[in-house]
Every structure is written in structure tokens, then in C-alpha cells.
Short mmCIF file of C-alpha atoms in Angstrom, two decimals:
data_model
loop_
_atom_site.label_atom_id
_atom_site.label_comp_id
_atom_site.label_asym_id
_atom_site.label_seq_id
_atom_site.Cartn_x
_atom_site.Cartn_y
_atom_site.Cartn_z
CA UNK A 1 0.00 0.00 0.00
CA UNK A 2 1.45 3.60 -1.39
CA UNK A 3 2.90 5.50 1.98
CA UNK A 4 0.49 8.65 1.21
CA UNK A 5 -2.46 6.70 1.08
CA UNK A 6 -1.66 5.39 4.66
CA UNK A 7 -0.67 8.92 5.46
CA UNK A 8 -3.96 10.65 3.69
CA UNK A 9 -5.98 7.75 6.13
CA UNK A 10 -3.93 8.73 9.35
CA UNK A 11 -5.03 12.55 8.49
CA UNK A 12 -8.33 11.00 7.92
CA UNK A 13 -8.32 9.40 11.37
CA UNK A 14 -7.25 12.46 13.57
CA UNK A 15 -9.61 14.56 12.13
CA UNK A 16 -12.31 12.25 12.87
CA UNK A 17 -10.71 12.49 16.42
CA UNK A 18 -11.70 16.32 16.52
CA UNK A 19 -8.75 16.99 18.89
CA UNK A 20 -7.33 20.37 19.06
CA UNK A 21 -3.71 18.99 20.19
CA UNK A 22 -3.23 17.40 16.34
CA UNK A 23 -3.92 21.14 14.25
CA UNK A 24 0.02 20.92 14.44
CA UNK A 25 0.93 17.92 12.56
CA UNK A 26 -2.28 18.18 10.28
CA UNK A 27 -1.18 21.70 9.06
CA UNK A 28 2.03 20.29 8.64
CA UNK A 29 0.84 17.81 6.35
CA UNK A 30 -0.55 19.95 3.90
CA UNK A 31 3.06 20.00 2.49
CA UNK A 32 2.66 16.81 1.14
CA UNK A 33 3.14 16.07 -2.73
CA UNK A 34 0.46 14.25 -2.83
CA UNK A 35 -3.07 15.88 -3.68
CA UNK A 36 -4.99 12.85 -1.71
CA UNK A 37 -3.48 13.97 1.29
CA UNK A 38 -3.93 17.51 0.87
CA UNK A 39 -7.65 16.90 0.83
CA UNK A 40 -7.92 14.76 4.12
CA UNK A 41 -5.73 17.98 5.49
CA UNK A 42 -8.66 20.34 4.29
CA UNK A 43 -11.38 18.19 5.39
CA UNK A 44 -9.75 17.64 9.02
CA UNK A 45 -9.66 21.46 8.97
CA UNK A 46 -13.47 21.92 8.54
CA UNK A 47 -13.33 20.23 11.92
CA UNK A 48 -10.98 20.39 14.07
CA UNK A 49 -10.59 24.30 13.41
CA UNK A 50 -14.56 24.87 12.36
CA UNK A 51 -13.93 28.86 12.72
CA UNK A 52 -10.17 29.70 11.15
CA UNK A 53 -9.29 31.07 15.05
CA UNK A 54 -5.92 29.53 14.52
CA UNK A 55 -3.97 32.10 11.95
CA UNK A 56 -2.65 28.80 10.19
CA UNK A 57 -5.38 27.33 9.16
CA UNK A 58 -5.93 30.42 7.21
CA UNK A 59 -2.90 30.68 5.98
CA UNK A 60 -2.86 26.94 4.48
CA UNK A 61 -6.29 27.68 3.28
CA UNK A 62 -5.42 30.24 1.91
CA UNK A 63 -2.52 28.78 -0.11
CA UNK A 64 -4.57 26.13 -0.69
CA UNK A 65 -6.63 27.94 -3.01
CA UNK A 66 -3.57 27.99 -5.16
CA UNK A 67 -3.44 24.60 -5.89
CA UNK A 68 -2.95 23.06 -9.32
CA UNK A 69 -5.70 20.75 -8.40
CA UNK A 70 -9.49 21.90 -9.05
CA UNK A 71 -10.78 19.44 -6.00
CA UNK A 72 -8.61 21.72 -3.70
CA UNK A 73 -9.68 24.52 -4.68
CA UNK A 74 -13.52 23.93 -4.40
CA UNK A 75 -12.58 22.40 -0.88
CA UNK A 76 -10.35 25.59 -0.19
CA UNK A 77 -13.34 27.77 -1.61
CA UNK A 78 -15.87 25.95 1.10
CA UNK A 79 -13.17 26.89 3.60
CA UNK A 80 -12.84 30.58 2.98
CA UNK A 81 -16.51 30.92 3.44
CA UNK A 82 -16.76 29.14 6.45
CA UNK A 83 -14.05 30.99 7.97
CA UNK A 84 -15.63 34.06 6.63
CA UNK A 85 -11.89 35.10 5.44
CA UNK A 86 -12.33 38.50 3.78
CA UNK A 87 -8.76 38.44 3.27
CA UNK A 88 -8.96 35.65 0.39
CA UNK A 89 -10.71 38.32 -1.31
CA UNK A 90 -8.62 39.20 -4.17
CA UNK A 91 -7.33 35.74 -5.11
CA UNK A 92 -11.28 34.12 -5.44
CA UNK A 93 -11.36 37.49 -7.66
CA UNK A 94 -8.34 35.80 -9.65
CA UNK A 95 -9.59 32.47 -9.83
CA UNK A 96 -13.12 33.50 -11.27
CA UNK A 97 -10.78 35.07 -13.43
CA UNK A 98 -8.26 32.90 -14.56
CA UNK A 99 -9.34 28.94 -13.79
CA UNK A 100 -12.38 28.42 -15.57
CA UNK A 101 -13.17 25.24 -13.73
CA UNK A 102 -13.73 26.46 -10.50
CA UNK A 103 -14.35 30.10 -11.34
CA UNK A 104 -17.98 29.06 -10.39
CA UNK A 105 -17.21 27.98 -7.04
CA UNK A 106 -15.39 30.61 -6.44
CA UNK A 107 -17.73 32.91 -7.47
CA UNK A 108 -20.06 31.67 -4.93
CA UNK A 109 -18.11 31.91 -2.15
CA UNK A 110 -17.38 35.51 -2.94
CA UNK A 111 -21.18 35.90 -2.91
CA UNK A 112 -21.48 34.51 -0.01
CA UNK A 113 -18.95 36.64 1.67
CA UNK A 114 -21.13 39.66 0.42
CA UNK A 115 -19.02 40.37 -2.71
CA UNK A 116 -21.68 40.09 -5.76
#
């Protein structure tokens, strides 16, 4: 079995866990090459940091919405909204802009942070 799939399930796992203690290790693992395990490290976000209090999670979710990969940018897009992370602002504005396959989700979650 393929080491990130192991690793994307371990992510998996802790964020099932919902404990505070693991937001280190799981923003940590957003660094990984492989896209599967960035995904388990945006889901885990949505709950073991529900609100974006912790700056990091912000900040990955924020890079996350950089991503080469459409399915992390819809996830980071569902994240910016539920953080309510005005700050993301301008780069949704570039991604409705310049990635036409997810300039629609990103277009809703700029409505829904009052933008349009």
C-alpha cells in the first residue's frame, strides 16, 4: 500500500478524532506532494478548526486555493466561506478570473462573503 495513502488515512483518522492537540501535525501535512493527502488535510480542517481562530489554518487555506488541483480549490473555496476570510478576497477574484473550472465555485463563495 502507497505511503500517502496510509498517510492521507492517518489525516483521515485524527480529524475524525476532533482533537485540538493534532492542528500541528495536520497543518504540517498539507506539504505533502500528494493531492490525496492535501484533501484529508482540508477536510480535518473543517473540523478540528470549524472557525479559522488559529492564523494557520488560514494561511494553508489560503494557499490552498492555489493549488494546481481543481478538488482543492472547491474544498479551499468551502473553507474561505466558512471561515468568513475576507482576506482571500482578491485571489477568489483571480480564480473566477483565470481557472475556468472552478471560477464558479469561487464565485459563490465571494457571494457569499457579500461580494456580488
Amino acid at each position: 500500500m502507497p505511503g500517502s495513502i496510509v498517510y492521507a488515512a492517518i489525516i483521515r483518522a485524527i480529524g475524525q478524532l476532533n482533537d485540538r492537540a493534532t492542528l500541528d501535525f495536520i497543518l504540517r501535512a498539507y506539504n505533502d506532494f500528494d493531492p490525496f493527502v492535501r484533501v484529508e488535510v482540508l477536510e480535518a480542517l473543517k473540523r478540528l478548526d470549524p472557525t479559522g481562530e488559529d492564523a494557520r489554518s488560514k494561511a494553508t487555506v489560503r494557499e490552498a486555493l492555489n493549488d494546481p488541483r481543481d478538488s482543492i480549490v472547491r474544498i479551499a473555496c468551502q473553507l474561505v466561506v466558512q471561515y468568513r476570510d475576507t482576506s482571500a478576497i482578491p485571489v477568489l477574484q483571480r480564480i473566477t478570473e483565470t481557472r475556468p473550472e472552478v471560477a464558479a465555485t469561487s464565485y459563490d463563495a465571494l457571494r457569499q462573503l457579500g461580494q456580488y
